[in-house]
């Protein structure tokens, strides 16, 4: 009727028609072409075709439903999903992918992925190592894994770990594109590199480092660095699994040790100056510092001990004390040492027995 009244062609109009025999609707594709008599402006007749496209309509709706389901799966996936055609243009990207790259879907789909998110220096490598082998069928396994940096909308670089495969091939056997799943591993890589750097720093430091297990009994050593081996003379395999108290030798009740024990009991940092012994039995003075290490739940799992060999400092300190209390020429105790001993004697006498006096030259002591 439209074509008859308007004189215009009606093309590909889909109409739903109720079929009483089937008690259901059929979908009809209608096309109408008006015909005119010579010199007439109104059509004299209309040729109309009716094509039953019910099966096609149902198949299309089913395909759309399956596509929507597939898109839902892609959108809830915790990884980026990216489909590229053979030229590298984006055919599909899921919600996680858009979150990583920082663009809206209409800013990505149809754009060339390499121009949009890959640096110029990386593009040639990726085409040569990943996409050309996939598209040409050179890669027999069907999946290529790799990592590369992308650049998001704000200019930030993100490291993506990819698994890539080809999309279905056409009738000539050519791949129509690639499908890739990508995981953002930027933070993980930074953490690994930071841990590696810290490990190198611990290995390189001149201070001895030991780590003990705070969860298992006896606070056993789990790690020592090369400086610990150099200071103590013990190899790592000789001390792993032992309690660090073997370094005190027979001097297990040094007063300073109580500071360390208290710090460990209270899960806090602590320090003490201890007499320790090397593997060969020689003494060294250890300026020890300990600190707790907590897990993500705040539970103390380990202790780190820093060993600082201050033996040279202690020798120098003792030398200064000796020089301050002995005559340079004779080596005999001088007035400073005598006064110190006298103070001790007076304190002792006040507690246990009386004394008379001592002259300024400390020549005599006369008991009553």
PDB file of N, CA and C in Angstrom, residues 307-364:
ATOM      1  N   UNK A 307      74.189  -8.306  61.767  1.00  0.00           N
ATOM      2  CA  UNK A 307      75.420  -8.496  62.529  1.00  0.00           C
ATOM      3  C   UNK A 307      76.453  -7.475  62.073  1.00  0.00           C
ATOM      4  N   UNK A 308      76.950  -6.712  63.021  1.00  0.00           N
ATOM      5  CA  UNK A 308      77.980  -5.716  62.736  1.00  0.00           C
ATOM      6  C   UNK A 308      79.191  -6.021  63.607  1.00  0.00           C
ATOM      7  N   UNK A 309      80.264  -6.450  62.978  1.00  0.00           N
ATOM      8  CA  UNK A 309      81.486  -6.794  63.710  1.00  0.00           C
ATOM      9  C   UNK A 309      82.189  -5.504  64.132  1.00  0.00           C
ATOM     10  N   UNK A 310      82.134  -5.214  65.447  1.00  0.00           N
ATOM     11  CA  UNK A 310      82.739  -3.975  65.971  1.00  0.00           C
ATOM     12  C   UNK A 310      83.963  -4.297  66.822  1.00  0.00           C
ATOM     13  N   UNK A 311      84.626  -5.416  66.503  1.00  0.00           N
ATOM     14  CA  UNK A 311      85.784  -5.835  67.296  1.00  0.00           C
ATOM     15  C   UNK A 311      86.889  -4.798  67.268  1.00  0.00           C
ATOM     16  N   UNK A 312      87.160  -4.210  66.121  1.00  0.00           N
ATOM     17  CA  UNK A 312      88.219  -3.190  66.036  1.00  0.00           C
ATOM     18  C   UNK A 312      87.873  -1.987  66.895  1.00  0.00           C
ATOM     19  N   UNK A 313      86.628  -1.584  66.881  1.00  0.00           N
ATOM     20  CA  UNK A 313      86.193  -0.462  67.707  1.00  0.00           C
ATOM     21  C   UNK A 313      86.375  -0.779  69.191  1.00  0.00           C
ATOM     22  N   UNK A 314      86.015  -2.006  69.596  1.00  0.00           N
ATOM     23  CA  UNK A 314      86.182  -2.391  70.994  1.00  0.00           C
ATOM     24  C   UNK A 314      87.657  -2.423  71.390  1.00  0.00           C
ATOM     25  N   UNK A 315      88.519  -2.890  70.502  1.00  0.00           N
ATOM     26  CA  UNK A 315      89.953  -2.882  70.814  1.00  0.00           C
ATOM     27  C   UNK A 315      90.468  -1.462  70.992  1.00  0.00           C
ATOM     28  N   UNK A 316      90.011  -0.585  70.117  1.00  0.00           N
ATOM     29  CA  UNK A 316      90.436   0.810  70.223  1.00  0.00           C
ATOM     30  C   UNK A 316      89.902   1.427  71.510  1.00  0.00           C
ATOM     31  N   UNK A 317      88.666   1.117  71.838  1.00  0.00           N
ATOM     32  CA  UNK A 317      88.069   1.623  73.072  1.00  0.00           C
ATOM     33  C   UNK A 317      88.838   1.125  74.291  1.00  0.00           C
ATOM     34  N   UNK A 318      89.211  -0.154  74.297  1.00  0.00           N
ATOM     35  CA  UNK A 318      89.990  -0.710  75.419  1.00  0.00           C
ATOM     36  C   UNK A 318      91.374  -0.081  75.502  1.00  0.00           C
ATOM     37  N   UNK A 319      91.941   0.189  74.325  1.00  0.00           N
ATOM     38  CA  UNK A 319      93.254   0.824  74.303  1.00  0.00           C
ATOM     39  C   UNK A 319      93.200   2.222  74.901  1.00  0.00           C
ATOM     40  N   UNK A 320      92.174   2.977  74.558  1.00  0.00           N
ATOM     41  CA  UNK A 320      92.020   4.319  75.123  1.00  0.00           C
ATOM     42  C   UNK A 320      91.816   4.254  76.631  1.00  0.00           C
ATOM     43  N   UNK A 321      91.043   3.279  77.069  1.00  0.00           N
ATOM     44  CA  UNK A 321      90.803   3.139  78.506  1.00  0.00           C
ATOM     45  C   UNK A 321      92.095   2.785  79.239  1.00  0.00           C
ATOM     46  N   UNK A 322      92.902   1.915  78.630  1.00  0.00           N
ATOM     47  CA  UNK A 322      94.174   1.535  79.245  1.00  0.00           C
ATOM     48  C   UNK A 322      95.101   2.743  79.332  1.00  0.00           C
ATOM     49  N   UNK A 323      95.202   3.485  78.241  1.00  0.00           N
ATOM     50  CA  UNK A 323      96.075   4.662  78.233  1.00  0.00           C
ATOM     51  C   UNK A 323      95.630   5.703  79.241  1.00  0.00           C
ATOM     52  N   UNK A 324      94.324   5.799  79.454  1.00  0.00           N
ATOM     53  CA  UNK A 324      93.819   6.785  80.411  1.00  0.00           C
ATOM     54  C   UNK A 324      94.108   6.383  81.852  1.00  0.00           C
ATOM     55  N   UNK A 325      94.385   5.119  82.087  1.00  0.00           N
ATOM     56  CA  UNK A 325      94.528   4.639  83.458  1.00  0.00           C
ATOM     57  C   UNK A 325      95.903   4.060  83.780  1.00  0.00           C
ATOM     58  N   UNK A 326      96.880   4.180  82.857  1.00  0.00           N
ATOM     59  CA  UNK A 326      98.216   3.666  83.095  1.00  0.00           C
ATOM     60  C   UNK A 326      99.247   4.687  82.636  1.00  0.00           C
ATOM     61  N   UNK A 327     100.392   4.662  83.305  1.00  0.00           N
ATOM     62  CA  UNK A 327     101.493   5.563  82.961  1.00  0.00           C
ATOM     63  C   UNK A 327     102.081   5.148  81.620  1.00  0.00           C
ATOM     64  N   UNK A 328     102.366   6.172  80.765  1.00  0.00           N
ATOM     65  CA  UNK A 328     102.874   5.873  79.433  1.00  0.00           C
ATOM     66  C   UNK A 328     104.244   5.215  79.462  1.00  0.00           C
ATOM     67  N   UNK A 329     105.088   5.611  80.423  1.00  0.00           N
ATOM     68  CA  UNK A 329     106.464   5.106  80.469  1.00  0.00           C
ATOM     69  C   UNK A 329     106.567   3.771  81.194  1.00  0.00           C
ATOM     70  N   UNK A 330     105.972   3.700  82.339  1.00  0.00           N
ATOM     71  CA  UNK A 330     106.132   2.502  83.170  1.00  0.00           C
ATOM     72  C   UNK A 330     105.076   1.446  82.937  1.00  0.00           C
ATOM     73  N   UNK A 331     103.927   1.868  82.418  1.00  0.00           N
ATOM     74  CA  UNK A 331     102.841   0.936  82.267  1.00  0.00           C
ATOM     75  C   UNK A 331     102.128   0.630  83.554  1.00  0.00           C
ATOM     76  N   UNK A 332     102.517   1.335  84.642  1.00  0.00           N
ATOM     77  CA  UNK A 332     101.874   1.096  85.931  1.00  0.00           C
ATOM     78  C   UNK A 332     100.562   1.870  86.027  1.00  0.00           C
ATOM     79  N   UNK A 333      99.659   1.379  86.854  1.00  0.00           N
ATOM     80  CA  UNK A 333      98.405   2.118  87.024  1.00  0.00           C
ATOM     81  C   UNK A 333      98.660   3.537  87.503  1.00  0.00           C
ATOM     82  N   UNK A 334      97.924   4.520  86.960  1.00  0.00           N
ATOM     83  CA  UNK A 334      98.094   5.903  87.372  1.00  0.00           C
ATOM     84  C   UNK A 334      97.001   6.305  88.354  1.00  0.00           C
ATOM     85  N   UNK A 335      97.006   7.632  88.673  1.00  0.00           N
ATOM     86  CA  UNK A 335      96.077   8.133  89.678  1.00  0.00           C
ATOM     87  C   UNK A 335      94.613   7.834  89.305  1.00  0.00           C
ATOM     88  N   UNK A 336      94.266   7.913  87.961  1.00  0.00           N
ATOM     89  CA  UNK A 336      92.877   7.674  87.560  1.00  0.00           C
ATOM     90  C   UNK A 336      92.428   6.271  87.950  1.00  0.00           C
ATOM     91  N   UNK A 337      93.305   5.297  87.656  1.00  0.00           N
ATOM     92  CA  UNK A 337      92.936   3.936  87.989  1.00  0.00           C
ATOM     93  C   UNK A 337      92.884   3.735  89.497  1.00  0.00           C
ATOM     94  N   UNK A 338      93.878   4.371  90.215  1.00  0.00           N
ATOM     95  CA  UNK A 338      93.898   4.244  91.670  1.00  0.00           C
ATOM     96  C   UNK A 338      92.639   4.836  92.292  1.00  0.00           C
ATOM     97  N   UNK A 339      92.214   5.987  91.774  1.00  0.00           N
ATOM     98  CA  UNK A 339      91.005   6.597  92.328  1.00  0.00           C
ATOM     99  C   UNK A 339      89.782   5.737  92.056  1.00  0.00           C
ATOM    100  N   UNK A 340      89.779   5.109  90.848  1.00  0.00           N
ATOM    101  CA  UNK A 340      88.658   4.215  90.530  1.00  0.00           C
ATOM    102  C   UNK A 340      88.649   3.022  91.492  1.00  0.00           C
ATOM    103  N   UNK A 341      89.834   2.441  91.719  1.00  0.00           N
ATOM    104  CA  UNK A 341      89.896   1.309  92.634  1.00  0.00           C
ATOM    105  C   UNK A 341      89.570   1.745  94.061  1.00  0.00           C
ATOM    106  N   UNK A 342      90.016   2.943  94.429  1.00  0.00           N
ATOM    107  CA  UNK A 342      89.730   3.449  95.759  1.00  0.00           C
ATOM    108  C   UNK A 342      88.235   3.624  95.956  1.00  0.00           C
ATOM    109  N   UNK A 343      87.562   4.177  94.946  1.00  0.00           N
ATOM    110  CA  UNK A 343      86.099   4.353  95.040  1.00  0.00           C
ATOM    111  C   UNK A 343      85.418   3.012  95.252  1.00  0.00           C
ATOM    112  N   UNK A 344      85.905   2.020  94.534  1.00  0.00           N
ATOM    113  CA  UNK A 344      85.333   0.693  94.714  1.00  0.00           C
ATOM    114  C   UNK A 344      85.600   0.159  96.111  1.00  0.00           C
ATOM    115  N   UNK A 345      86.844   0.410  96.629  1.00  0.00           N
ATOM    116  CA  UNK A 345      87.198  -0.080  97.958  1.00  0.00           C
ATOM    117  C   UNK A 345      86.372   0.614  99.039  1.00  0.00           C
ATOM    118  N   UNK A 346      86.177   1.924  98.889  1.00  0.00           N
ATOM    119  CA  UNK A 346      85.383   2.668  99.877  1.00  0.00           C
ATOM    120  C   UNK A 346      83.942   2.159  99.890  1.00  0.00           C
ATOM    121  N   UNK A 347      83.398   1.925  98.692  1.00  0.00           N
ATOM    122  CA  UNK A 347      82.045   1.399  98.629  1.00  0.00           C
ATOM    123  C   UNK A 347      81.960   0.038  99.300  1.00  0.00           C
ATOM    124  N   UNK A 348      83.005  -0.767  99.097  1.00  0.00           N
ATOM    125  CA  UNK A 348      83.030  -2.084  99.727  1.00  0.00           C
ATOM    126  C   UNK A 348      83.131  -1.958 101.239  1.00  0.00           C
ATOM    127  N   UNK A 349      83.996  -1.008 101.687  1.00  0.00           N
ATOM    128  CA  UNK A 349      84.206  -0.836 103.124  1.00  0.00           C
ATOM    129  C   UNK A 349      82.958  -0.338 103.822  1.00  0.00           C
ATOM    130  N   UNK A 350      82.241   0.590 103.165  1.00  0.00           N
ATOM    131  CA  UNK A 350      81.004   1.084 103.770  1.00  0.00           C
ATOM    132  C   UNK A 350      80.010  -0.053 103.990  1.00  0.00           C
ATOM    133  N   UNK A 351      80.107  -1.020 103.090  1.00  0.00           N
ATOM    134  CA  UNK A 351      79.168  -2.131 103.217  1.00  0.00           C
ATOM    135  C   UNK A 351      79.643  -3.173 104.231  1.00  0.00           C
ATOM    136  N   UNK A 352      81.000  -3.423 104.318  1.00  0.00           N
ATOM    137  CA  UNK A 352      81.476  -4.556 105.115  1.00  0.00           C
ATOM    138  C   UNK A 352      82.399  -4.190 106.281  1.00  0.00           C
ATOM    139  N   UNK A 353      83.232  -3.119 106.205  1.00  0.00           N
ATOM    140  CA  UNK A 353      84.123  -2.766 107.311  1.00  0.00           C
ATOM    141  C   UNK A 353      84.532  -1.307 107.206  1.00  0.00           C
ATOM    142  N   UNK A 354      84.849  -0.679 108.377  1.00  0.00           N
ATOM    143  CA  UNK A 354      85.244   0.734 108.332  1.00  0.00           C
ATOM    144  C   UNK A 354      86.690   0.920 107.912  1.00  0.00           C
ATOM    145  N   UNK A 355      86.985   2.114 107.374  1.00  0.00           N
ATOM    146  CA  UNK A 355      88.347   2.499 107.017  1.00  0.00           C
ATOM    147  C   UNK A 355      88.700   3.804 107.730  1.00  0.00           C
ATOM    148  N   UNK A 356      90.019   4.082 107.809  1.00  0.00           N
ATOM    149  CA  UNK A 356      90.423   5.384 108.355  1.00  0.00           C
ATOM    150  C   UNK A 356      90.446   6.389 107.232  1.00  0.00           C
ATOM    151  N   UNK A 357      91.568   6.596 106.617  1.00  0.00           N
ATOM    152  CA  UNK A 357      91.692   7.605 105.566  1.00  0.00           C
ATOM    153  C   UNK A 357      92.860   7.255 104.687  1.00  0.00           C
ATOM    154  N   UNK A 358      92.948   7.954 103.585  1.00  0.00           N
ATOM    155  CA  UNK A 358      94.077   7.785 102.673  1.00  0.00           C
ATOM    156  C   UNK A 358      94.561   9.156 102.286  1.00  0.00           C
ATOM    157  N   UNK A 359      95.902   9.327 102.258  1.00  0.00           N
ATOM    158  CA  UNK A 359      96.412  10.659 101.931  1.00  0.00           C
ATOM    159  C   UNK A 359      96.337  10.870 100.434  1.00  0.00           C
ATOM    160  N   UNK A 360      96.660  12.098 100.050  1.00  0.00           N
ATOM    161  CA  UNK A 360      96.478  12.479  98.648  1.00  0.00           C
ATOM    162  C   UNK A 360      97.407  11.728  97.719  1.00  0.00           C
ATOM    163  N   UNK A 361      98.497  11.173  98.241  1.00  0.00           N
ATOM    164  CA  UNK A 361      99.410  10.432  97.393  1.00  0.00           C
ATOM    165  C   UNK A 361      99.104   8.931  97.406  1.00  0.00           C
ATOM    166  N   UNK A 362      98.061   8.544  98.171  1.00  0.00           N
ATOM    167  CA  UNK A 362      97.637   7.141  98.244  1.00  0.00           C
ATOM    168  C   UNK A 362      98.758   6.246  98.714  1.00  0.00           C
ATOM    169  N   UNK A 363      99.462   6.728  99.851  1.00  0.00           N
ATOM    170  CA  UNK A 363     100.609   5.968 100.334  1.00  0.00           C
ATOM    171  C   UNK A 363     100.230   4.940 101.373  1.00  0.00           C
ATOM    172  N   UNK A 364      99.178   5.144 102.127  1.00  0.00           N
ATOM    173  CA  UNK A 364      98.894   4.208 103.211  1.00  0.00           C
ATOM    174  C   UNK A 364      97.422   4.167 103.519  1.00  0.00           C
TER     175      UNK A 364
END
